[in-house]
XYZ file of C-alpha atoms in Angstrom:
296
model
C 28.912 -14.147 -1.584
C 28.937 -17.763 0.193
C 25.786 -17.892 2.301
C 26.586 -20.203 5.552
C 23.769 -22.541 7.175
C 23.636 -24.049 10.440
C 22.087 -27.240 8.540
C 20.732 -27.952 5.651
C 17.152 -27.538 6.895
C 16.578 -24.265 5.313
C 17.996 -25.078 2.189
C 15.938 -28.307 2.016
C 13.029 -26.556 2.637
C 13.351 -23.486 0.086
C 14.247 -26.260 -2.789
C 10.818 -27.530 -1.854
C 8.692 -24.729 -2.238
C 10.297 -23.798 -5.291
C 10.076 -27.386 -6.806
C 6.088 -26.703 -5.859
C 5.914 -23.788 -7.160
C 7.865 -24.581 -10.508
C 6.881 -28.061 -11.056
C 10.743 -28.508 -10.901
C 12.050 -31.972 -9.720
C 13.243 -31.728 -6.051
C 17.008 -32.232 -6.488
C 17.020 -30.354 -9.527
C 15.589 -27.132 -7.225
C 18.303 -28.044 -4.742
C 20.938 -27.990 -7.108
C 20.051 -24.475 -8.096
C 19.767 -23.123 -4.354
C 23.324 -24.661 -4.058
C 24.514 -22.514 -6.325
C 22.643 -19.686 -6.171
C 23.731 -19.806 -2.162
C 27.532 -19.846 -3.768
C 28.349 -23.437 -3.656
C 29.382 -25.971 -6.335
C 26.434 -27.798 -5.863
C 24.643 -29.367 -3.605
C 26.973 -31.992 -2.089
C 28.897 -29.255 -1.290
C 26.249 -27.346 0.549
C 26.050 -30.628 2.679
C 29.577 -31.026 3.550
C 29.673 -27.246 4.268
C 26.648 -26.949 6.771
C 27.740 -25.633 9.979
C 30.767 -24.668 9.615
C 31.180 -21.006 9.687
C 27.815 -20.571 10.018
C 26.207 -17.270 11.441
C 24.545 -17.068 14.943
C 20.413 -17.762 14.426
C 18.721 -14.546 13.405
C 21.828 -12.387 11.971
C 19.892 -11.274 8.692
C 21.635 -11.751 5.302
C 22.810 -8.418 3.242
C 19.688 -6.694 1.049
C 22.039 -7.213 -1.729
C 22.558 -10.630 -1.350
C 19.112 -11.384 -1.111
C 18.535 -9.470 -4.236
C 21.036 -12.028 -5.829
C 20.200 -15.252 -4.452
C 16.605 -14.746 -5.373
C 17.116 -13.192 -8.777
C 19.246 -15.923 -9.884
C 17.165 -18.494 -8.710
C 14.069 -16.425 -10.833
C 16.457 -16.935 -14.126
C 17.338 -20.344 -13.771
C 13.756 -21.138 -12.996
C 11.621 -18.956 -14.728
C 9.755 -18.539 -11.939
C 8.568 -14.779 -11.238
C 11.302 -13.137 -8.831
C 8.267 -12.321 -6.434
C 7.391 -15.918 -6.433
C 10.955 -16.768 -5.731
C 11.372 -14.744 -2.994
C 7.915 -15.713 -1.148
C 9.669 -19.215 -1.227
C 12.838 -18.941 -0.035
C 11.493 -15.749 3.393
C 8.904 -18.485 3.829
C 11.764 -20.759 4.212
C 13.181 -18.904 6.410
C 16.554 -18.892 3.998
C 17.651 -15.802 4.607
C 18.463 -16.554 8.565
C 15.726 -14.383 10.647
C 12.761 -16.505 11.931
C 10.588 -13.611 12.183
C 11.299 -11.763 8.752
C 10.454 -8.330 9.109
C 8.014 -7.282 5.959
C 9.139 -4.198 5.580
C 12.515 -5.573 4.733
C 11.315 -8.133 2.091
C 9.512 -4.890 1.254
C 12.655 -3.732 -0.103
C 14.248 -6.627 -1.473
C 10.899 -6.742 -3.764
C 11.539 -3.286 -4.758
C 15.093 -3.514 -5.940
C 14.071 -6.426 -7.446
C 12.124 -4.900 -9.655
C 14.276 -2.272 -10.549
C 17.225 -4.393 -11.383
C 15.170 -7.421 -12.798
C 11.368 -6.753 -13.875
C 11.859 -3.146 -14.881
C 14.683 -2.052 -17.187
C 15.860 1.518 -16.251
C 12.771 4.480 -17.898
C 14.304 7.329 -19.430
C 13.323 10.653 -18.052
C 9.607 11.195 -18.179
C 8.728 8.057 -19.911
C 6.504 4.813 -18.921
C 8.297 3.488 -15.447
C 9.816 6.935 -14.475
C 8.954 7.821 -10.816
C 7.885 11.322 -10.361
C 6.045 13.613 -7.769
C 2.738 14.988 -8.273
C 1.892 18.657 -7.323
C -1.850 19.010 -7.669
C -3.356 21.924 -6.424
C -4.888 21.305 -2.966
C -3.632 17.982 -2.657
C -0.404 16.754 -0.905
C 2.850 15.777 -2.981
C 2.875 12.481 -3.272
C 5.489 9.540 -5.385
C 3.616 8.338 -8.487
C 5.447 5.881 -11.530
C 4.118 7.259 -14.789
C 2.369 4.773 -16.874
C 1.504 6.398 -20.097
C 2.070 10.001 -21.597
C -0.449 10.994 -24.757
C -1.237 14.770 -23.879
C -2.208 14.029 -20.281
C -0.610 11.682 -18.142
C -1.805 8.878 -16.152
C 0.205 7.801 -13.308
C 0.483 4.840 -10.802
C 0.107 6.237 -7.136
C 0.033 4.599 -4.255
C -3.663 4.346 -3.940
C -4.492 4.400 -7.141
C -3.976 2.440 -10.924
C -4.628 5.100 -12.984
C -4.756 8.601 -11.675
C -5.034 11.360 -14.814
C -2.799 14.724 -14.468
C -1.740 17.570 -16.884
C 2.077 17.548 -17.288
C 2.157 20.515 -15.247
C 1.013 18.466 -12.231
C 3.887 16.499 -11.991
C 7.434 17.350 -10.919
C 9.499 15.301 -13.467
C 13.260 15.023 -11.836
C 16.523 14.887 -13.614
C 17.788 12.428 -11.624
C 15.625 8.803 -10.937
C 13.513 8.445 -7.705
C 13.427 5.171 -6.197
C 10.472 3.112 -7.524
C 8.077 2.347 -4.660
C 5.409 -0.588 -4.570
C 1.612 1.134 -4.617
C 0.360 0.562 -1.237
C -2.938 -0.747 -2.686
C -1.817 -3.817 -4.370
C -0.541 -4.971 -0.963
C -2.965 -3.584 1.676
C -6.054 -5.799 2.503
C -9.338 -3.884 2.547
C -11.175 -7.023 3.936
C -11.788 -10.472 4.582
C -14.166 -12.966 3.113
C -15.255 -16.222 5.752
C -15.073 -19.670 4.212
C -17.261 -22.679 5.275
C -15.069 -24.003 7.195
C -14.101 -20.310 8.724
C -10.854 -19.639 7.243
C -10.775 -16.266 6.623
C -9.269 -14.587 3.046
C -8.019 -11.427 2.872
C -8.772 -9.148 -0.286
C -7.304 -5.935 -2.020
C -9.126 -2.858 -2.958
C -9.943 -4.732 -6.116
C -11.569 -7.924 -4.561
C -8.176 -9.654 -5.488
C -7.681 -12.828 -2.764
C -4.382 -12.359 -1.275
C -3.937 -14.561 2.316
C -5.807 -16.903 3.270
C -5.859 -17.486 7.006
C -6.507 -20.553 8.697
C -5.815 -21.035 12.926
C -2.730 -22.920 13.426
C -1.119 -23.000 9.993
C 1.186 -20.677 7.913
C -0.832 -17.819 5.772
C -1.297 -19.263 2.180
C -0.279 -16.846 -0.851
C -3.196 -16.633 -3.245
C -3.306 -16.301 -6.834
C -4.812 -12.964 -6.860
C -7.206 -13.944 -10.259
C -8.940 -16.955 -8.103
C -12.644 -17.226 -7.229
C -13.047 -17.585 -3.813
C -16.927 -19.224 -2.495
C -17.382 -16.960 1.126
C -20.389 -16.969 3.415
C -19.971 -13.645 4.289
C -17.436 -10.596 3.611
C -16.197 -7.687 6.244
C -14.659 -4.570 4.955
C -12.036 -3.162 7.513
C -12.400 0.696 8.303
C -16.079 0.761 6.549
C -16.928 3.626 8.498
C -14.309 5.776 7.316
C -13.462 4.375 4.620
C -9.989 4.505 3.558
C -7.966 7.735 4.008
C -5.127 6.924 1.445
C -3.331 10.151 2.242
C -2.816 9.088 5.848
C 0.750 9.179 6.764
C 0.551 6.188 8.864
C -1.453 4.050 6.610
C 1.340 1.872 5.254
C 2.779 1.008 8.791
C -0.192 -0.063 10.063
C -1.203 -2.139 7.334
C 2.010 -3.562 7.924
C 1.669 -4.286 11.661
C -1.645 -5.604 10.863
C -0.209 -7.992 8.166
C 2.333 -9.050 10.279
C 0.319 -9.778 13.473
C -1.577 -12.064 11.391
C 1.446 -14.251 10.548
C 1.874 -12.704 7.131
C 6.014 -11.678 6.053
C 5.838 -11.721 2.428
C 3.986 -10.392 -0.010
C 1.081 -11.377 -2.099
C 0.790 -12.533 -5.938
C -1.276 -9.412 -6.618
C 2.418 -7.381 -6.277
C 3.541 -9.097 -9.519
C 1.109 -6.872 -11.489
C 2.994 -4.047 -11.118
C 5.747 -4.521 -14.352
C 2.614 -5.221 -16.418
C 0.806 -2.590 -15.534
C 3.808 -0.159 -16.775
C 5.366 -2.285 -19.553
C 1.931 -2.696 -21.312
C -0.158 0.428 -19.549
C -3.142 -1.326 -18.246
C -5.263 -1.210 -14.714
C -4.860 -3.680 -12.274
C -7.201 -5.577 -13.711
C -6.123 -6.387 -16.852
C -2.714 -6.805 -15.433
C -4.069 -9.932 -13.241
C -5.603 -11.461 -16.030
C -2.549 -11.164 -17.929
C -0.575 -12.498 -14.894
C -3.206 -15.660 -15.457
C -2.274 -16.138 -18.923
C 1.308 -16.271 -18.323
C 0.542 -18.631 -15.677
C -0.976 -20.918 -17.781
C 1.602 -20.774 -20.489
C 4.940 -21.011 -18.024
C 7.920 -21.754 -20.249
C 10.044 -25.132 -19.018
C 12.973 -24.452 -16.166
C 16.612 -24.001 -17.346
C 18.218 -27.509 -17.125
Protein backbone atom coordinates (compact mmCIF):
# COMPACT_ATOMS: atom_id res chain seq x y z
CA UNK A 1 0.00 0.00 0.00
CA UNK A 2 1.21 3.56 -1.44
CA UNK A 3 0.88 6.00 1.45
CA UNK A 4 -0.02 9.64 -0.13
CA UNK A 5 1.35 13.02 1.54
CA UNK A 6 0.19 16.40 1.15
CA UNK A 7 4.10 17.39 1.21
CA UNK A 8 6.95 16.04 2.06
CA UNK A 9 6.98 17.61 5.54
CA UNK A 10 6.05 14.54 7.35
CA UNK A 11 8.24 12.38 5.62
CA UNK A 12 11.17 14.79 6.18
CA UNK A 13 10.52 14.90 9.57
CA UNK A 14 10.08 11.01 10.45
CA UNK A 15 13.58 10.39 8.41
CA UNK A 16 14.90 12.75 11.05
CA UNK A 17 13.97 11.26 14.12
CA UNK A 18 14.89 8.01 12.94
CA UNK A 19 18.37 9.19 11.64
CA UNK A 20 18.56 10.47 15.58
CA UNK A 21 17.55 7.74 16.89
CA UNK A 22 19.70 5.26 14.68
CA UNK A 23 22.71 7.28 14.15
CA UNK A 24 21.66 6.69 10.44
CA UNK A 25 22.76 9.40 7.88
CA UNK A 26 19.74 11.65 7.00
CA UNK A 27 19.17 10.69 3.34
CA UNK A 28 19.96 7.27 4.01
CA UNK A 29 16.72 7.32 6.69
CA UNK A 30 14.79 9.04 3.92
CA UNK A 31 15.50 6.59 1.47
CA UNK A 32 14.11 3.89 3.68
CA UNK A 33 10.78 5.88 4.60
CA UNK A 34 10.46 6.15 0.74
CA UNK A 35 10.18 2.84 0.46
CA UNK A 36 8.79 1.66 3.32
CA UNK A 37 5.82 4.42 2.40
CA UNK A 38 5.71 2.29 -1.13
CA UNK A 39 7.77 4.41 -3.34
CA UNK A 40 10.93 3.75 -5.39
CA UNK A 41 12.77 5.99 -3.43
CA UNK A 42 12.87 9.09 -2.37
CA UNK A 43 12.85 11.26 -5.52
CA UNK A 44 9.88 9.65 -6.13
CA UNK A 45 8.21 10.49 -2.88
CA UNK A 46 9.03 14.17 -3.97
CA UNK A 47 7.58 14.16 -7.33
CA UNK A 48 4.55 12.31 -5.85
CA UNK A 49 3.63 14.74 -2.89
CA UNK A 50 0.25 16.01 -3.25
CA UNK A 51 -1.12 14.37 -5.64
CA UNK A 52 -3.74 12.03 -4.52
CA UNK A 53 -3.18 12.86 -1.26
CA UNK A 54 -5.82 12.26 1.60
CA UNK A 55 -7.78 15.14 3.30
CA UNK A 56 -5.65 16.24 6.78
CA UNK A 57 -6.56 13.91 9.60
CA UNK A 58 -8.03 10.71 7.60
CA UNK A 59 -5.94 8.09 9.72
CA UNK A 60 -3.90 5.44 7.83
CA UNK A 61 -5.11 1.54 8.05
CA UNK A 62 -3.79 -0.37 11.54
CA UNK A 63 -2.32 -2.69 9.09
CA UNK A 64 -0.47 -0.41 7.24
CA UNK A 65 0.98 1.11 10.08
CA UNK A 66 1.99 -2.25 11.29
CA UNK A 67 3.97 -2.46 7.92
CA UNK A 68 5.46 0.78 7.41
CA UNK A 69 6.89 0.70 10.87
CA UNK A 70 7.98 -2.92 10.93
CA UNK A 71 9.87 -2.57 7.84
CA UNK A 72 11.46 0.43 8.73
CA UNK A 73 12.50 -1.64 12.33
CA UNK A 74 14.29 -4.36 9.84
CA UNK A 75 16.04 -2.20 7.66
CA UNK A 76 17.20 -0.22 10.63
CA UNK A 77 17.59 -2.32 13.42
CA UNK A 78 16.03 -0.05 15.38
CA UNK A 79 13.44 -1.57 18.01
CA UNK A 80 9.85 -1.51 16.26
CA UNK A 81 8.66 0.52 19.44
CA UNK A 82 11.34 2.99 18.77
CA UNK A 83 10.29 3.13 15.19
CA UNK A 84 6.96 3.78 15.72
CA UNK A 85 7.47 6.63 18.54
CA UNK A 86 9.30 8.31 15.51
CA UNK A 87 7.30 8.22 12.76
CA UNK A 88 3.30 9.10 15.40
CA UNK A 89 5.65 11.78 16.66
CA UNK A 90 6.00 12.76 13.13
CA UNK A 91 2.83 12.87 12.66
CA UNK A 92 3.36 10.22 9.52
CA UNK A 93 0.54 8.46 9.79
CA UNK A 94 -1.88 11.65 8.87
CA UNK A 95 -3.85 12.53 12.31
CA UNK A 96 -2.35 15.56 14.20
CA UNK A 97 -3.76 14.49 17.37
CA UNK A 98 -2.91 10.62 17.36
CA UNK A 99 -5.16 8.95 19.55
CA UNK A 100 -2.96 6.59 22.10
CA UNK A 101 -5.12 4.10 22.32
CA UNK A 102 -4.72 3.48 18.65
CA UNK A 103 -0.85 3.43 18.62
CA UNK A 104 -1.87 1.24 21.56
CA UNK A 105 -2.73 -1.28 19.13
CA UNK A 106 -0.39 -0.89 16.45
CA UNK A 107 2.30 -1.66 19.39
CA UNK A 108 0.46 -4.72 20.18
CA UNK A 109 0.27 -6.35 16.81
CA UNK A 110 3.55 -5.39 16.51
CA UNK A 111 4.65 -7.47 18.84
CA UNK A 112 2.81 -10.32 17.92
CA UNK A 113 3.84 -10.36 14.34
CA UNK A 114 7.47 -9.00 14.94
CA UNK A 115 8.97 -9.24 18.65
CA UNK A 116 7.08 -12.36 19.64
CA UNK A 117 7.00 -15.47 17.43
CA UNK A 118 3.61 -17.30 17.84
CA UNK A 119 3.74 -19.59 21.82
CA UNK A 120 2.38 -22.89 21.53
CA UNK A 121 -0.45 -23.69 23.83
CA UNK A 122 0.47 -23.18 27.43
CA UNK A 123 4.00 -22.28 26.90
CA UNK A 124 6.21 -18.96 27.64
CA UNK A 125 4.18 -16.02 25.57
CA UNK A 126 0.74 -17.84 25.62
CA UNK A 127 -2.03 -15.47 26.88
CA UNK A 128 -4.33 -17.05 29.30
CA UNK A 129 -7.01 -16.10 31.99
CA UNK A 130 -6.53 -16.49 35.55
CA UNK A 131 -9.35 -17.86 37.85
CA UNK A 132 -8.15 -17.39 41.40
CA UNK A 133 -10.45 -17.91 44.00
CA UNK A 134 -11.87 -14.58 45.25
CA UNK A 135 -10.27 -12.59 42.76
CA UNK A 136 -11.66 -11.35 39.37
CA UNK A 137 -10.66 -13.10 35.94
CA UNK A 138 -8.27 -11.26 34.56
CA UNK A 139 -5.73 -11.65 30.91
CA UNK A 140 -2.24 -12.72 32.04
CA UNK A 141 0.86 -13.90 29.27
CA UNK A 142 2.56 -16.83 30.95
CA UNK A 143 6.19 -16.37 31.46
CA UNK A 144 7.55 -19.55 32.82
CA UNK A 145 5.98 -23.05 33.72
CA UNK A 146 8.25 -25.36 36.33
CA UNK A 147 5.39 -26.87 38.61
CA UNK A 148 3.78 -23.51 39.31
CA UNK A 149 3.39 -20.87 36.96
CA UNK A 150 4.30 -17.34 36.97
CA UNK A 151 2.46 -15.08 34.78
CA UNK A 152 2.66 -11.45 33.40
CA UNK A 153 -0.62 -9.52 34.42
CA UNK A 154 -1.45 -6.35 33.91
CA UNK A 155 -0.31 -5.02 37.19
CA UNK A 156 2.08 -7.21 37.87
CA UNK A 157 5.77 -8.91 36.49
CA UNK A 158 5.59 -11.93 38.10
CA UNK A 159 2.41 -13.11 39.69
CA UNK A 160 2.78 -17.08 40.97
CA UNK A 161 -0.41 -19.50 40.31
CA UNK A 162 -1.02 -23.33 40.43
CA UNK A 163 -1.96 -24.58 36.92
CA UNK A 164 -5.33 -24.94 38.12
CA UNK A 165 -5.63 -21.15 38.42
CA UNK A 166 -5.40 -20.47 35.01
CA UNK A 167 -7.83 -21.11 32.15
CA UNK A 168 -5.41 -22.24 29.35
CA UNK A 169 -7.53 -21.81 25.86
CA UNK A 170 -7.28 -23.87 22.77
CA UNK A 171 -7.39 -21.19 20.67
CA UNK A 172 -4.74 -17.87 21.19
CA UNK A 173 -6.00 -14.72 23.07
CA UNK A 174 -4.81 -11.54 21.86
CA UNK A 175 -1.60 -10.48 23.68
CA UNK A 176 -2.25 -7.28 25.64
CA UNK A 177 0.50 -4.71 26.88
CA UNK A 178 0.60 -4.85 31.05
CA UNK A 179 -0.89 -1.68 32.06
CA UNK A 180 2.01 -1.10 34.50
CA UNK A 181 4.83 -0.71 32.17
CA UNK A 182 2.90 2.21 30.64
CA UNK A 183 0.97 3.90 33.50
CA UNK A 184 2.88 6.68 35.44
CA UNK A 185 2.63 6.35 39.22
CA UNK A 186 4.37 9.80 39.66
CA UNK A 187 6.43 12.59 38.83
CA UNK A 188 9.85 13.67 39.94
CA UNK A 189 10.59 17.92 39.69
CA UNK A 190 13.87 18.89 38.07
CA UNK A 191 15.86 22.11 38.88
CA UNK A 192 14.74 23.80 36.40
CA UNK A 193 10.94 22.38 37.06
CA UNK A 194 10.45 20.04 34.33
CA UNK A 195 8.60 17.46 35.61
CA UNK A 196 9.40 13.39 34.81
CA UNK A 197 7.01 10.97 34.95
CA UNK A 198 7.86 7.40 36.47
CA UNK A 199 6.42 3.74 36.39
CA UNK A 200 5.58 1.59 39.27
CA UNK A 201 9.22 0.64 39.16
CA UNK A 202 10.82 4.19 39.39
CA UNK A 203 11.51 3.72 35.56
CA UNK A 204 11.63 7.59 33.90
CA UNK A 205 9.26 7.56 31.12
CA UNK A 206 8.17 11.48 29.93
CA UNK A 207 9.69 14.12 30.71
CA UNK A 208 7.58 17.26 30.64
CA UNK A 209 8.69 20.58 30.03
CA UNK A 210 5.94 23.83 29.34
CA UNK A 211 5.88 24.60 25.77
CA UNK A 212 7.72 21.70 24.16
CA UNK A 213 6.84 18.13 22.94
CA UNK A 214 7.02 15.28 25.88
CA UNK A 215 10.55 13.64 25.60
CA UNK A 216 10.65 9.64 25.57
CA UNK A 217 13.06 8.47 28.24
CA UNK A 218 15.29 5.64 28.37
CA UNK A 219 13.56 3.92 31.10
CA UNK A 220 17.27 2.63 32.78
CA UNK A 221 18.38 6.54 33.20
CA UNK A 222 19.16 8.30 36.50
CA UNK A 223 17.23 11.15 36.83
CA UNK A 224 18.68 14.13 39.74
CA UNK A 225 14.88 15.51 41.19
CA UNK A 226 14.30 17.97 44.00
CA UNK A 227 11.37 16.43 45.00
CA UNK A 228 8.98 13.38 43.91
CA UNK A 229 4.87 13.20 44.04
CA UNK A 230 3.17 9.91 43.87
CA UNK A 231 -0.33 10.26 42.13
CA UNK A 232 -3.32 8.52 44.06
CA UNK A 233 -1.00 8.12 47.39
CA UNK A 234 -3.95 7.99 49.39
CA UNK A 235 -5.43 5.11 47.84
CA UNK A 236 -2.95 3.77 46.41
CA UNK A 237 -3.43 2.03 43.26
CA UNK A 238 -6.54 -0.17 42.75
CA UNK A 239 -5.18 -2.28 39.75
CA UNK A 240 -8.44 -4.16 39.45
CA UNK A 241 -10.33 -0.96 38.65
CA UNK A 242 -12.15 -1.25 35.46
CA UNK A 243 -11.50 2.22 34.49
CA UNK A 244 -7.92 2.40 35.38
CA UNK A 245 -6.45 2.05 31.90
CA UNK A 246 -8.72 4.84 30.35
CA UNK A 247 -7.91 7.20 32.66
CA UNK A 248 -4.36 6.73 32.65
CA UNK A 249 -4.84 7.24 29.16
CA UNK A 250 -6.76 10.54 29.29
CA UNK A 251 -4.29 11.62 31.75
CA UNK A 252 -1.34 10.75 29.39
CA UNK A 253 -2.87 12.33 26.70
CA UNK A 254 -3.89 15.65 28.34
CA UNK A 255 -0.36 16.02 29.08
CA UNK A 256 0.70 16.00 25.40
CA UNK A 257 1.83 12.40 25.53
CA UNK A 258 0.55 9.91 22.14
CA UNK A 259 3.07 7.31 22.17
CA UNK A 260 4.42 5.15 24.33
CA UNK A 261 7.41 4.95 26.51
CA UNK A 262 10.86 2.91 26.19
CA UNK A 263 9.90 0.99 29.33
CA UNK A 264 7.14 -0.97 26.79
CA UNK A 265 10.10 -2.58 24.97
CA UNK A 266 10.72 -4.80 28.03
CA UNK A 267 7.99 -6.77 27.48
CA UNK A 268 9.60 -9.56 24.67
CA UNK A 269 12.46 -9.86 27.18
CA UNK A 270 10.69 -10.39 29.93
CA UNK A 271 8.94 -13.58 28.14
CA UNK A 272 11.73 -14.70 25.77
CA UNK A 273 14.29 -14.88 28.68
CA UNK A 274 11.69 -14.99 31.92
CA UNK A 275 12.94 -12.18 33.97
CA UNK A 276 11.16 -9.10 36.06
CA UNK A 277 11.04 -5.86 34.76
CA UNK A 278 14.02 -5.14 36.08
CA UNK A 279 16.33 -7.23 34.67
CA UNK A 280 14.56 -6.79 31.43
CA UNK A 281 15.60 -2.87 31.46
CA UNK A 282 18.99 -3.59 32.15
CA UNK A 283 19.09 -5.95 29.43
CA UNK A 284 17.31 -3.38 27.17
CA UNK A 285 20.63 -1.15 28.27
CA UNK A 286 22.99 -3.65 27.12
CA UNK A 287 21.53 -4.03 23.81
CA UNK A 288 21.56 -0.41 23.63
CA UNK A 289 24.99 -0.15 24.02
CA UNK A 290 25.89 -2.90 21.64
CA UNK A 291 23.32 -1.78 18.58
CA UNK A 292 24.36 -3.71 15.48
CA UNK A 293 25.10 -1.23 12.21
CA UNK A 294 21.79 -0.29 9.90
CA UNK A 295 21.12 -2.37 6.73
CA UNK A 296 22.79 -0.42 3.84
Amino acid sequence: MRIHFQSTTRPKKAAKLLGTASAVSLSLCQQHVARACGYRDWHDLEQRAGQLAAAPGTPIPVEAQVGVTAELSQQLRLPAGDVLHALVSARLFGAEAPDLRHVIEVRRRLFEQVDLPPARRGEPGWVVETKVRGRNPQPAIIRSRDGAVTLITPSSDATVVALSEITNPHQPLPLFIPLRLFLPCGAWTEADGSEVLFSRDYCPMWRLRDGRAPQRLNPWERISHQSTRHFREETGINWGHPNLEAEAIDMLESRGVRTLPGLVEALPLMIRENCGIDDAVKRLAKRQAGRLEPVA
